[in-house]
Coordinates of C-alpha atoms and ligand atoms in Angstrom, one line a residue:
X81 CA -21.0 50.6 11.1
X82 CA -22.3 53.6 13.1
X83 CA -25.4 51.9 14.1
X84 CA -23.0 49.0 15.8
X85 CA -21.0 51.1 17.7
X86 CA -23.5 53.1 19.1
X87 CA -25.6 50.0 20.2
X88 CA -21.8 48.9 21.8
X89 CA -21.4 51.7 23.5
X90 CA -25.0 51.7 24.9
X91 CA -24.5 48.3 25.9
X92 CA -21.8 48.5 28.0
X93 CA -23.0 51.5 29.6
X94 CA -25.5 49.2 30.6
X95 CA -23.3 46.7 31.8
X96 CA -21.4 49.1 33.7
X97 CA -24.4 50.7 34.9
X98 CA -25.4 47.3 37.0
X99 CA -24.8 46.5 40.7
X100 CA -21.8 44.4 41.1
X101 CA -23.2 40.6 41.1
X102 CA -23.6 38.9 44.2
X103 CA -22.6 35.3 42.8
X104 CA -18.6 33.9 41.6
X105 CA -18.3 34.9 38.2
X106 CA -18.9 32.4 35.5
X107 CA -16.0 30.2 34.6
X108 CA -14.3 31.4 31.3
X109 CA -15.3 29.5 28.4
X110 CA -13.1 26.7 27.4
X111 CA -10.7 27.5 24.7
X112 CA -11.8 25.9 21.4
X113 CA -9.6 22.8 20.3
X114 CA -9.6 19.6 20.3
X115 CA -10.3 18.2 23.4
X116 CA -6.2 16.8 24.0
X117 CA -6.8 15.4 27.6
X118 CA -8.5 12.2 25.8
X119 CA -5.2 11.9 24.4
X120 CA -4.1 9.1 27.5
X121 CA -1.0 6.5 26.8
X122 CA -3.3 4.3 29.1
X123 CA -6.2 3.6 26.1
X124 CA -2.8 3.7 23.1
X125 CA -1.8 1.1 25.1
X126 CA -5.0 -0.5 24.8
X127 CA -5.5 -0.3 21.2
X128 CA -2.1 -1.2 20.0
X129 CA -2.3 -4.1 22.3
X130 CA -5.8 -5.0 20.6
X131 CA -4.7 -4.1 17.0
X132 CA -1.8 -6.2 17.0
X133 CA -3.0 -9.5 18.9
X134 CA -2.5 -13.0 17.0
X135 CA -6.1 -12.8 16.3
X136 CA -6.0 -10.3 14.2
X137 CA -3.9 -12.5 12.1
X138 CA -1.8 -9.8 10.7
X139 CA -4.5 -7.7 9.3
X140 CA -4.0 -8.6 5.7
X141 CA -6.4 -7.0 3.3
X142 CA -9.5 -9.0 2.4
X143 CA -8.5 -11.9 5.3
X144 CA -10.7 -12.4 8.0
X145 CA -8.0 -10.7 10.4
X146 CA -8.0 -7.5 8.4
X147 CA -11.5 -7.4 8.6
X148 CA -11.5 -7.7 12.4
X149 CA -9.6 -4.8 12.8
X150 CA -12.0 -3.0 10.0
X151 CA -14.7 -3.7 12.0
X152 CA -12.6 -2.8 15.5
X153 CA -12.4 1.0 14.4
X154 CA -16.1 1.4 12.6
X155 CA -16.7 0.3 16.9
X156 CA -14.3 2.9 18.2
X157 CA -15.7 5.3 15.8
X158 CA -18.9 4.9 16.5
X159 CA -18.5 4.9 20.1
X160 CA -16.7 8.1 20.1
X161 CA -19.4 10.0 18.4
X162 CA -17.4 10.0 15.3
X163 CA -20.2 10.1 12.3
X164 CA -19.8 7.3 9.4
X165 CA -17.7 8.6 6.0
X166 CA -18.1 6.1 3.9
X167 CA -20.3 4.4 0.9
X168 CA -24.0 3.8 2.0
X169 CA -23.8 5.6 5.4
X170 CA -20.8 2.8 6.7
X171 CA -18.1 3.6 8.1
X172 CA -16.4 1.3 4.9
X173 CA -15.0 2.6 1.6
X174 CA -15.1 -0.7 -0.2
X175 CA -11.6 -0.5 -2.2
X176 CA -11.0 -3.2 -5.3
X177 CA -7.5 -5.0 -5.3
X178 CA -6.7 -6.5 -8.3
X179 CA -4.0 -9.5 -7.6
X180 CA -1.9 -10.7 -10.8
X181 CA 1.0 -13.5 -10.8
X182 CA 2.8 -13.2 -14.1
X183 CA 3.5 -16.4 -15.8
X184 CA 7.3 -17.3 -16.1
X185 CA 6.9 -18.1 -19.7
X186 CA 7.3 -14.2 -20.2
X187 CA 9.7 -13.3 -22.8
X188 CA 11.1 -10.0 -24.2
X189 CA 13.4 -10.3 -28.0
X190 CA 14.9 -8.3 -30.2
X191 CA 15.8 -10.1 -33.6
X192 CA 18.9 -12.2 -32.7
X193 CA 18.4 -12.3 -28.7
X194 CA 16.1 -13.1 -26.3
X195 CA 16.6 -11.5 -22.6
X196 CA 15.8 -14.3 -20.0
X197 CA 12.3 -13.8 -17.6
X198 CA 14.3 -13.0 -14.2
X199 CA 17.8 -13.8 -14.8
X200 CA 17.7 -10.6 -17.3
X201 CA 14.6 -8.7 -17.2
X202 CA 10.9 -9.0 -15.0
X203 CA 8.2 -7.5 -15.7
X204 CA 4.0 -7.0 -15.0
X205 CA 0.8 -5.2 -16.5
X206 CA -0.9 -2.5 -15.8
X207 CA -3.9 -3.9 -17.3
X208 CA -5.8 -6.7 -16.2
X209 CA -6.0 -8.4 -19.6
X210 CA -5.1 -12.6 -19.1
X211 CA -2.4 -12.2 -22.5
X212 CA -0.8 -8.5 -23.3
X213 CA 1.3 -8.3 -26.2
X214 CA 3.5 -5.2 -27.3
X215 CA 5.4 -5.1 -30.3
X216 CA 7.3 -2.2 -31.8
X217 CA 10.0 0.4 -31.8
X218 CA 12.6 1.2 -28.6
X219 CA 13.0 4.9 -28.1
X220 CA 15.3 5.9 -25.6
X221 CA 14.2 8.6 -23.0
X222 CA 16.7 9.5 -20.9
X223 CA 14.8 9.9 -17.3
X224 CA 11.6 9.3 -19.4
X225 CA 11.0 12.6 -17.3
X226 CA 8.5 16.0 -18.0
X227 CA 8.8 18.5 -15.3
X228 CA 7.7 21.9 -17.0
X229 CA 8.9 23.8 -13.3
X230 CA 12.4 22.6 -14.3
X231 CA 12.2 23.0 -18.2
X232 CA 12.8 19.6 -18.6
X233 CA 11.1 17.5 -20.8
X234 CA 12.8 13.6 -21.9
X235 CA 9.4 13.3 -24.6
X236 CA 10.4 16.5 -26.2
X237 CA 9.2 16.0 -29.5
X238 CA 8.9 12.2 -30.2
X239 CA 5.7 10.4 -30.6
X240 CA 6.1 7.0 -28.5
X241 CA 2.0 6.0 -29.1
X242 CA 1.9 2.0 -29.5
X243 CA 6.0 1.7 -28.6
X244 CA 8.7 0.7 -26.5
X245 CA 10.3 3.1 -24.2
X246 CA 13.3 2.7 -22.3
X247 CA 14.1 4.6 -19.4
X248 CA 16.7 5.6 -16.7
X249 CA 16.0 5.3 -13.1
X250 CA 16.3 8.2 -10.1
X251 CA 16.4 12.4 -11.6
X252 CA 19.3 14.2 -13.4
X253 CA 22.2 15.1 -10.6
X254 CA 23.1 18.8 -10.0
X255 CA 25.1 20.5 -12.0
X256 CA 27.8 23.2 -11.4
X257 CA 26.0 25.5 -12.4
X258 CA 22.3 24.3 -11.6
X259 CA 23.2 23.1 -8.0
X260 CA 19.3 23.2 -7.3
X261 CA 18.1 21.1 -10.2
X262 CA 15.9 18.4 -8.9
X263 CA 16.4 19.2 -5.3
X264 CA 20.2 18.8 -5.5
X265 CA 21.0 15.2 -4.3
X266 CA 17.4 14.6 -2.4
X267 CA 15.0 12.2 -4.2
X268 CA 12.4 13.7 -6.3
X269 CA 9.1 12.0 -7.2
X270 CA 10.7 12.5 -11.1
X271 CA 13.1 9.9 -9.9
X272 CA 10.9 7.7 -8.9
X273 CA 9.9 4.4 -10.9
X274 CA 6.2 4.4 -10.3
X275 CA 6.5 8.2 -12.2
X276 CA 8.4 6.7 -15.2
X277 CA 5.3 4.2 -15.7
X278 CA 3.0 7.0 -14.5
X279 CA 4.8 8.9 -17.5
X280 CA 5.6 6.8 -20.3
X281 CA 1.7 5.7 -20.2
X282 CA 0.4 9.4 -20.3
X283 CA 2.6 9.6 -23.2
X284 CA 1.0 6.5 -25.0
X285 CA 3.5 4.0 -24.9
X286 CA 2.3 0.3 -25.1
X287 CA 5.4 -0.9 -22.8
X288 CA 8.2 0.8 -20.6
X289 CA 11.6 -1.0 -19.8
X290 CA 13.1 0.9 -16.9
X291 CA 17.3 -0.1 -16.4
X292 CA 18.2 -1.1 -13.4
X293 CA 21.8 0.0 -11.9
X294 CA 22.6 -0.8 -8.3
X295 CA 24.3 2.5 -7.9
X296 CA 20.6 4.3 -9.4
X297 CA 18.5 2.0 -7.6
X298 CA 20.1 1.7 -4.4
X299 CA 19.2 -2.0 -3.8
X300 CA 20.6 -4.9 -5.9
X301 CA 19.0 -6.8 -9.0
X302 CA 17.6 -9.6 -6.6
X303 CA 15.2 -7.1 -4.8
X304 CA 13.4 -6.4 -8.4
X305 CA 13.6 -9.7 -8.9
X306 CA 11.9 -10.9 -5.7
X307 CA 9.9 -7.4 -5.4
X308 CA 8.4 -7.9 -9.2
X309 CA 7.8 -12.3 -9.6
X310 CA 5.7 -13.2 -6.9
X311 CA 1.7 -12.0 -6.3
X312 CA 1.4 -8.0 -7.7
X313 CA -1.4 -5.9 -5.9
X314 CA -3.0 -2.7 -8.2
X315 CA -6.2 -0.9 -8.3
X316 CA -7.9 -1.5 -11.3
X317 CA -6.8 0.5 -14.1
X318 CA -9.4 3.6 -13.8
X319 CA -11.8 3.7 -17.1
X320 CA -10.2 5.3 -20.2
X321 CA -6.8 6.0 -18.3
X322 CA -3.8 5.2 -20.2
X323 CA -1.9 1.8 -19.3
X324 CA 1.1 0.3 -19.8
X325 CA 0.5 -3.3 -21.7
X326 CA 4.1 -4.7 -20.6
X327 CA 5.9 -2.6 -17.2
X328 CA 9.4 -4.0 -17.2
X329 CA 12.8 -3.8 -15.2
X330 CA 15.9 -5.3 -17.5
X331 CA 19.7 -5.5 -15.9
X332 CA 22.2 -3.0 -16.7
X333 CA 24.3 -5.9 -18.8
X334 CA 20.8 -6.5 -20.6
X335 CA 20.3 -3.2 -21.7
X336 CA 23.5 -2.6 -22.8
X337 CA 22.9 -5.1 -25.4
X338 CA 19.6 -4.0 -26.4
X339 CA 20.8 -0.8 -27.0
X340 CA 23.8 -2.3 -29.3
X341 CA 21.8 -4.1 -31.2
X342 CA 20.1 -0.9 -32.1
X343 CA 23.1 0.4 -33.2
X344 CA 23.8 2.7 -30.5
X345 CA 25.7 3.1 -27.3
X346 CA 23.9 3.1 -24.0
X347 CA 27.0 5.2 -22.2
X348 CA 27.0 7.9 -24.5
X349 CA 22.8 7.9 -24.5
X350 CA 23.5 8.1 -21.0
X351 CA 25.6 11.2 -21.1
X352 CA 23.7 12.8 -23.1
X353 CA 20.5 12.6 -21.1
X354 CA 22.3 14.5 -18.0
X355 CA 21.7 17.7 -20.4
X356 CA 18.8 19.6 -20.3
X357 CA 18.0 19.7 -24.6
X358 CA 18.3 16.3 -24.5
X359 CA 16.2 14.3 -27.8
X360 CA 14.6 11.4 -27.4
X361 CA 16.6 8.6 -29.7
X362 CA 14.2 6.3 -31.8
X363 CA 17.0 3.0 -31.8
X364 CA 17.1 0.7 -35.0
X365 CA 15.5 -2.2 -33.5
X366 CA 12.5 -3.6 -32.9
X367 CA 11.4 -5.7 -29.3
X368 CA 8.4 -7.7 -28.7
X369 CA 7.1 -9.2 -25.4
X370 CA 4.4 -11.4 -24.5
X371 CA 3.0 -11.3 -20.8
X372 CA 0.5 -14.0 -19.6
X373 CA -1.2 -13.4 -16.3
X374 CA -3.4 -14.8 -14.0
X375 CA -5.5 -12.0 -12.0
X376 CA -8.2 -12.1 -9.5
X377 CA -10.9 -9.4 -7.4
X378 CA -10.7 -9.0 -3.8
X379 CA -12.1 -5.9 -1.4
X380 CA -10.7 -4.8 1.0
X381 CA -12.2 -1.5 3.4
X382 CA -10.9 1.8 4.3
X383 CA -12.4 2.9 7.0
X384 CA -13.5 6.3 7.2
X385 CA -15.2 9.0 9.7
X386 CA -15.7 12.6 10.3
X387 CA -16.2 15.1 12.8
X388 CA -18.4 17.5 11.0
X389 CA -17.0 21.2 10.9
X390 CA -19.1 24.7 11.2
X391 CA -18.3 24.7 7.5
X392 CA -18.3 21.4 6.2
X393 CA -17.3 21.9 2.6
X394 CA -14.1 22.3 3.5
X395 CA -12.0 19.7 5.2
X396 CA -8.6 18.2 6.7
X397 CA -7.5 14.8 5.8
X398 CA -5.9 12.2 8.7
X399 CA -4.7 8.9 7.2
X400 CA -3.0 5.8 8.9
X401 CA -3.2 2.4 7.1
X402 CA -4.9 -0.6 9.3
X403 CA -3.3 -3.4 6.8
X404 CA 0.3 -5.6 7.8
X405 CA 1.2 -8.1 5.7
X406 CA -0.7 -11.1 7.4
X407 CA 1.0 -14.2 8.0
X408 CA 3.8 -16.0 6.2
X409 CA 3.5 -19.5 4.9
X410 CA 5.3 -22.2 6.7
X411 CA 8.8 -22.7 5.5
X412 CA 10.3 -26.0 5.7
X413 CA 12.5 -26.1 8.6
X414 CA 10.6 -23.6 11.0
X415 CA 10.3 -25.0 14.7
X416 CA 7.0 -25.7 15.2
X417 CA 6.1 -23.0 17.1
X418 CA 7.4 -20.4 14.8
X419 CA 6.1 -17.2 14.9
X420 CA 4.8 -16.8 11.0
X421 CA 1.8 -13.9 12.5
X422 CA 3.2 -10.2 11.3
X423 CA 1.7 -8.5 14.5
X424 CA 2.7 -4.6 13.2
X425 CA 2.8 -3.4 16.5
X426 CA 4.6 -0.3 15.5
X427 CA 3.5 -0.6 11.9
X428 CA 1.2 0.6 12.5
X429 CA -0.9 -0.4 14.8
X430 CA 0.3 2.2 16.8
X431 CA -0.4 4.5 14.3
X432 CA -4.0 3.7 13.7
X433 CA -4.7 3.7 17.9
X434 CA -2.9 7.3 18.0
X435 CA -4.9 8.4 15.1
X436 CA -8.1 6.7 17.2
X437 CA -7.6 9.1 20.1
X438 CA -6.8 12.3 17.5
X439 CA -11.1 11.4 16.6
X440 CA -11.8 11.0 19.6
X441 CA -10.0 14.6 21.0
X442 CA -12.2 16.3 18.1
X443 CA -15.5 14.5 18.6
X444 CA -15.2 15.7 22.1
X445 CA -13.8 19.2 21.8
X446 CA -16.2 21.9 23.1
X447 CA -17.2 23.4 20.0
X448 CA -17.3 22.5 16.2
X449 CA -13.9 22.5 14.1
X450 CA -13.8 25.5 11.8
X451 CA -13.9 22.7 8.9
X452 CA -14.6 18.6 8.7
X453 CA -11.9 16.7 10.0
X454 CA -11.7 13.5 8.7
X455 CA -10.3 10.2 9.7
X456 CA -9.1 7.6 6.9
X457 CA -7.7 4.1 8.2
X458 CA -6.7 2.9 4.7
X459 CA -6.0 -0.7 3.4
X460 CA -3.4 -2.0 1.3
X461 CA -0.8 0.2 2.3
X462 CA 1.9 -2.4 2.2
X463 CA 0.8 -3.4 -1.1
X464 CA 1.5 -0.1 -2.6
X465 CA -0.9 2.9 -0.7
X466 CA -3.7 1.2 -2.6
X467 CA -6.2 2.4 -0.1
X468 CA -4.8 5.6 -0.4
X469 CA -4.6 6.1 -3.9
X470 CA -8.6 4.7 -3.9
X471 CA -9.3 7.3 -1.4
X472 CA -7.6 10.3 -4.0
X473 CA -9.7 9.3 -6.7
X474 CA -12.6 8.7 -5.1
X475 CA -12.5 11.1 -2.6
X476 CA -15.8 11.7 -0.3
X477 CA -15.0 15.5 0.1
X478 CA -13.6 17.1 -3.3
X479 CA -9.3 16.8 -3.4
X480 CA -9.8 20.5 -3.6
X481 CA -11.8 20.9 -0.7
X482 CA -9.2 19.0 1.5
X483 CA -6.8 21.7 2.9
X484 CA -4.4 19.1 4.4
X485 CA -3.2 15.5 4.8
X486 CA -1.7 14.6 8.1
X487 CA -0.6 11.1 7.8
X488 CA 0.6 8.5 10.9
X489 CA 2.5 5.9 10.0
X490 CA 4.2 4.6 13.2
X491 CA 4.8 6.4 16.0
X492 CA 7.2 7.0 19.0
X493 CA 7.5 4.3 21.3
X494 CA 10.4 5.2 23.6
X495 CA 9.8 8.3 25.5
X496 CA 9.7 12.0 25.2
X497 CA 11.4 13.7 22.6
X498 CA 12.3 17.2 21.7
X499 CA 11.8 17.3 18.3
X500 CA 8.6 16.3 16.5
X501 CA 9.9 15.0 12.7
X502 CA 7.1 15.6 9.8
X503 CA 8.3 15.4 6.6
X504 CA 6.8 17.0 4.2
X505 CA 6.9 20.4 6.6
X506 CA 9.7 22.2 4.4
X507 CA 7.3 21.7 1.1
X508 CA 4.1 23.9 1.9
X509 CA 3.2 26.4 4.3
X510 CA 1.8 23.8 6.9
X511 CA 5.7 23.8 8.0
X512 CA 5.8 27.5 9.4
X513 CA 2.8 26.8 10.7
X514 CA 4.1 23.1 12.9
X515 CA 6.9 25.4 13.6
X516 CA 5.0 28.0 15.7
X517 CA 3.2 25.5 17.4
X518 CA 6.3 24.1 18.2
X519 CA 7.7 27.2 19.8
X520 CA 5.0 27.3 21.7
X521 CA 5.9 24.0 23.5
X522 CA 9.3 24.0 24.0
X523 CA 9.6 21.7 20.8
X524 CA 10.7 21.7 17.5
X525 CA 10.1 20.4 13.8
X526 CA 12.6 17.8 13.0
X527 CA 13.6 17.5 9.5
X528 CA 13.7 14.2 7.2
X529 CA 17.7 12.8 8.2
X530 CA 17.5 11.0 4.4
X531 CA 16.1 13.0 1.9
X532 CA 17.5 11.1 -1.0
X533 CA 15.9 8.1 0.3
X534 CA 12.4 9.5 -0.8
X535 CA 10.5 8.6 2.1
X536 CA 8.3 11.4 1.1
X537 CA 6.5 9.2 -1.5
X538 CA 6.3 5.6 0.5
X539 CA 3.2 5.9 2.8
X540 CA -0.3 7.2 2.7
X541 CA 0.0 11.5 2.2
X542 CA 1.7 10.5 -1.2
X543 CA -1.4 9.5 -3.4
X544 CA -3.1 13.0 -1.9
X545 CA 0.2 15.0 -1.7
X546 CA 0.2 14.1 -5.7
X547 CA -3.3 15.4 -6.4
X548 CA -2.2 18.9 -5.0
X549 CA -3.1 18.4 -0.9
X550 CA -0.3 19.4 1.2
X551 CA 0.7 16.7 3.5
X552 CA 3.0 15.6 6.4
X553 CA 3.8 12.9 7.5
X554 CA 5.6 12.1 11.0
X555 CA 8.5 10.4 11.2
X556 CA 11.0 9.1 14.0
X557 CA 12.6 11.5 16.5
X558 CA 16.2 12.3 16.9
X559 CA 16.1 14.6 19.8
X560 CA 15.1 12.0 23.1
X561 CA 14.8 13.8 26.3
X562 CA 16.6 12.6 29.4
X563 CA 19.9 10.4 30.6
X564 CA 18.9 8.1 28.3
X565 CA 18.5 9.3 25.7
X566 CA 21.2 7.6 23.5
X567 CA 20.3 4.4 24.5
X568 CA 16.9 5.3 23.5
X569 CA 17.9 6.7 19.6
X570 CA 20.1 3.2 20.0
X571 CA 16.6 0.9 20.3
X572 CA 15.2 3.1 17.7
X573 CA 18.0 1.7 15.2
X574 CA 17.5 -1.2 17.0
X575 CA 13.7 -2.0 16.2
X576 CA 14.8 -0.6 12.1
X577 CA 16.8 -3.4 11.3
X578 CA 15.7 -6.7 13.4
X579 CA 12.0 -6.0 13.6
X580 CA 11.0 -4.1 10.6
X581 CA 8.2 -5.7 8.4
X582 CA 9.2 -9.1 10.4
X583 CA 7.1 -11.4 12.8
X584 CA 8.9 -10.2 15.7
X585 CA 7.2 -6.6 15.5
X586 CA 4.9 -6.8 18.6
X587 CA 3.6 -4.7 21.6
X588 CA 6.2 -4.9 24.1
X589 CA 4.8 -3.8 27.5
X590 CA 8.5 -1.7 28.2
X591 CA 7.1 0.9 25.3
X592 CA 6.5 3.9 26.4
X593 CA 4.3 6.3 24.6
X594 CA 4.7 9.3 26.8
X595 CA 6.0 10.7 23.9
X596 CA 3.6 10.3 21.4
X597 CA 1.1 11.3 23.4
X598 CA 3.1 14.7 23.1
X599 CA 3.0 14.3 19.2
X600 CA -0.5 13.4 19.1
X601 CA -1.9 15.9 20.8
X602 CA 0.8 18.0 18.7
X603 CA -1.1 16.7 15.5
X604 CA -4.8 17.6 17.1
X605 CA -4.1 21.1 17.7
X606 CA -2.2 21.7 14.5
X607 CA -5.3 20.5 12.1
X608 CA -7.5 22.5 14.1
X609 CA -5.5 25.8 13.5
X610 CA -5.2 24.9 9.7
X611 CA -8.7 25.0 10.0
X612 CA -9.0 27.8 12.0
X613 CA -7.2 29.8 8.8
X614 CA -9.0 32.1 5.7
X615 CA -6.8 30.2 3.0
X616 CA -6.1 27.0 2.8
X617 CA -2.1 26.0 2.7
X618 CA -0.2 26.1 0.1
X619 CA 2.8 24.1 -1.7
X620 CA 5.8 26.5 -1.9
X621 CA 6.4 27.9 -5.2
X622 CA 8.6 25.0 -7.7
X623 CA 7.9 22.7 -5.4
X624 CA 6.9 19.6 -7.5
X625 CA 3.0 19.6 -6.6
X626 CA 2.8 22.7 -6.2
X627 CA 0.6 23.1 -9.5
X628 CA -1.1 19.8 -9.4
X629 CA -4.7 21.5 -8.4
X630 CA -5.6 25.3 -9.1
X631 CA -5.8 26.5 -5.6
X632 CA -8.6 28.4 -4.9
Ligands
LIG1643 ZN1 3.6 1.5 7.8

């Protein structure tokens, strides 16, 4: 320690001992960040406008179209500088699909009654087997929920290996007394169906019946039935993991019966599940159900890159998904020059050419990020964040190497705002740290408008916020700038109920993304100071994930 400040002091003594010099002195040295001026609306405009033409057909995974745009941002990547992340040295992180189509034939009896395939129950695998078959005891559950951060536990004490397990949608209200129990009246993950089947398979079961309620669910019986009887998408079941022979939804009026017949009463079962100590309750009957199936392989890519960091075993995450649904079949009755070519202007091509000129901000910045950043266009979003979910279990930098997930899924099209919305900011410290960015300008950090909607767990952080990364994920502003700014929040509802997931979502050249350039270059600077930190961030204590990865 002596030694340096002597050699300092020395130094400068030097320094101060030289003639003034003759020449202008040298320019300061850029700030390190990313480099935000190749954040332009001009080439956003340029992408979306390529990523949602007819000939990308929609970009459905494993079509032709979906490949074109694959093969669009390995280009862009490559162009930029950005270095391949995927398998072999691609840019392509080859993801399996597995499609299934139930047969109708599918039943599901109890001695004395047979529940009717759509009309009272529907149902899928989660293997890939041609014929599963599941015979054995119902036990009742409650929320078929175990959440040791809330002392609740739905499998206390029952062994449900090789049975039947039937299951309430959505997590336990608040009590008087508990007003914080499961977040209070937002969504938790526990409430959530793909967690019950997550759950009940952990827990051995050979088949889960979850009851649907309209009040629960918050969609009628006909959006199971259409969601759950045409083509399924899944990952292949990984090897060894527990899965559920038989997955199944059944009707309120369904399960009442079932629950009869096993001489008990699916109100009071009910009731008594809204109490923490609730016991599971083996009924006295026994169902069987026998699912035929016919599946098939397809691949479909993510598309990966990376900016390398000075220290490049540690890394941030960027995900927007490339994938729309494709085109529709023609119906009878369309005019013939129906529009049946899902464009996803906003969703999400937008996304993926905002998240294009994010790579391209770091590739360019003056000096390395502290750690990799990487960039994952996923597949299959719109199937179910299959892409996503590949990407978390095969992961090309460890999950616990990855100190954040910044995901983009649609962006603002309509002008400046003042707010920047990202939910997931109030779960981990990444929100403190959005909001000081914020402060600094003249912004600030929207919060999710409808938390018991769940939003949280429907687009690409999920699979990584669920293996212990925190995430956010932006959402639609509230706050527009300027006179016209209602009419602008007006559009916004506008675009959520006529063009959502419909043919009619296409670049429009009265868009303005003045905004999101904003937001972008918001995004940049806020993975570069998250990698600028000692520690990596953190989920805030209770929070659901907060224990799903020891951090380091
Ligand atoms: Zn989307």
């Amino acid at each position: 320690m002596r030694t340096l400040l002597a050699a300092l002091a020395l130094s400068s003594l030097i320094a101060c001992s030289q003639p003034p010099a003759a020449e202008a002195p040298a320019p300061a040295p850029a700030a390190a960040g990313p480099a935000e001026n190749e954040i332009q609306e001009a080439a956003l405009v340029q992408h979306v406008k390529t990523l949602s033409a007819d000939d990308m057909e929609g970009r459905a995974p494993a079509t032709p179209g979906g490949q074109r745009a694959a093969d669009y941002l390995a280009r862009q990547l490559e162009s930029m500088g950005v270095e391949p992340a995927g398998d072999n040295g691609t840019y392509f992180q080859q993801v399996p699909i597995v499609e299934a189509v139930v047969d109708r034939a599918f039943t599901l009896s109890v001695p004395g009654r047979t529940y009717r395939y759509l009309d009272d129950v529907v149902a899928f695998s989660g293997t890939e087997q041609a014929r599963a078959h599941v015979q054995g005891d119902v036990v009742f559950v409650g929320h078929g929920i175990v959440a040791p951060e809330q002392k609740w536990n739905d499998y206390a004490g029952a062994n449900v290996r090789g049975k039947w397990v039937l299951i309430m949608v959505n997590d336990p209200p608040a009590t008087a007394e508990e007003p914080d129990l499961f977040a209070g009246k937002a969504l938790t993950y526990y409430g959530r169906w793909t967690y019950k089947f997550e759950e009940a398979a952990r827990q051995g079961a050979a088949g889960a019946i979850l009851i649907h309620t309209d009040e629960s669910a918050t969609y009628p019986w006909q959006v199971v039935q259409s969601s759950w009887s045409g083509t399924q998408y899944s990952l292949p079941p990984a090897q060894g993991a527990p899965a559920l022979g038989v997955k199944a939804w059944m009707t309120n009026d369904a399960a009442v019966d079932l629950v009869r017949r096993g001489g008990q009463s699916l109100d009071k079962l009910r009731a008594a599940a809204l109490l923490r100590g609730f016991k599971p309750v083996t009924l006295d009957v026994r169902a069987a159900a026998t699912l035929q199936q016919r599946t098939s392989r397809k691949t479909s890519p993510n598309v990966i890159g990376v900016v390398r960091g000075s220290n490049e075993q540690q890394g941030v995450v960027f995900t927007s998904h490339y994938d729309h649904f494709g085109m529709r079949d023609a119906q009878p009755g369309d005019a013939p020059d129906a529009d049946r070519i899902f464009n996803g202007a906003v969703d999400n091509a937008s996304g993926v050419g905002g998240l294009l000129l994010i790579a391209q901000s770091m590739a360019r910045a003056s000096s390395r990020p502290a750690w990799s950043m990487y960039f994952v266009f996923t597949t299959a979003e719109e199937s179910g964040l299959l892409g996503a979910e590949y990407f978390a279990q095969h992961p090309v930098i460890p999950m616990d190497r990855v100190a954040a997930n910044i995901n983009v899924d649609g962006i603002n099209y309509l002008g400046p705002s003042r707010d920047i919305v990202l939910l997931g900011a109030d779960r981990s410290s990444l929100g403190p740290m959005a909001q000081t960015l914020a402060q600094e300008r003249n912004r600030v950090v929207g919060e999710d408008q409808y938390p018991e909607r769940g939003y949280f767990f429907r687009s690409d952080h999920f699979p990584l916020a669920k293996a212990g990364v925190p995430a956010l994920s932006i959402s639609s502003p509230r706050e527009f700038l300027g006179p016209n700014a209602e009419e602008l929040r007006k559009k916004q509802e506008a675009y959520n109920t006529t063009h959502y997931h419909q043919p009619s979502d296409e670049y429009d050249p009265a868009w303005s993304f003045s905004g999101a350039v904003e937001d972008l270059k918001f995004l940049a600077q806020l993975a570069w100071r998250i990698a600028a930190e000692q520690e990596m961030p953190r989920y805030n204590e209770g929070d659901q994930f907060a224990n799903a990865r020891a951090t380091p």
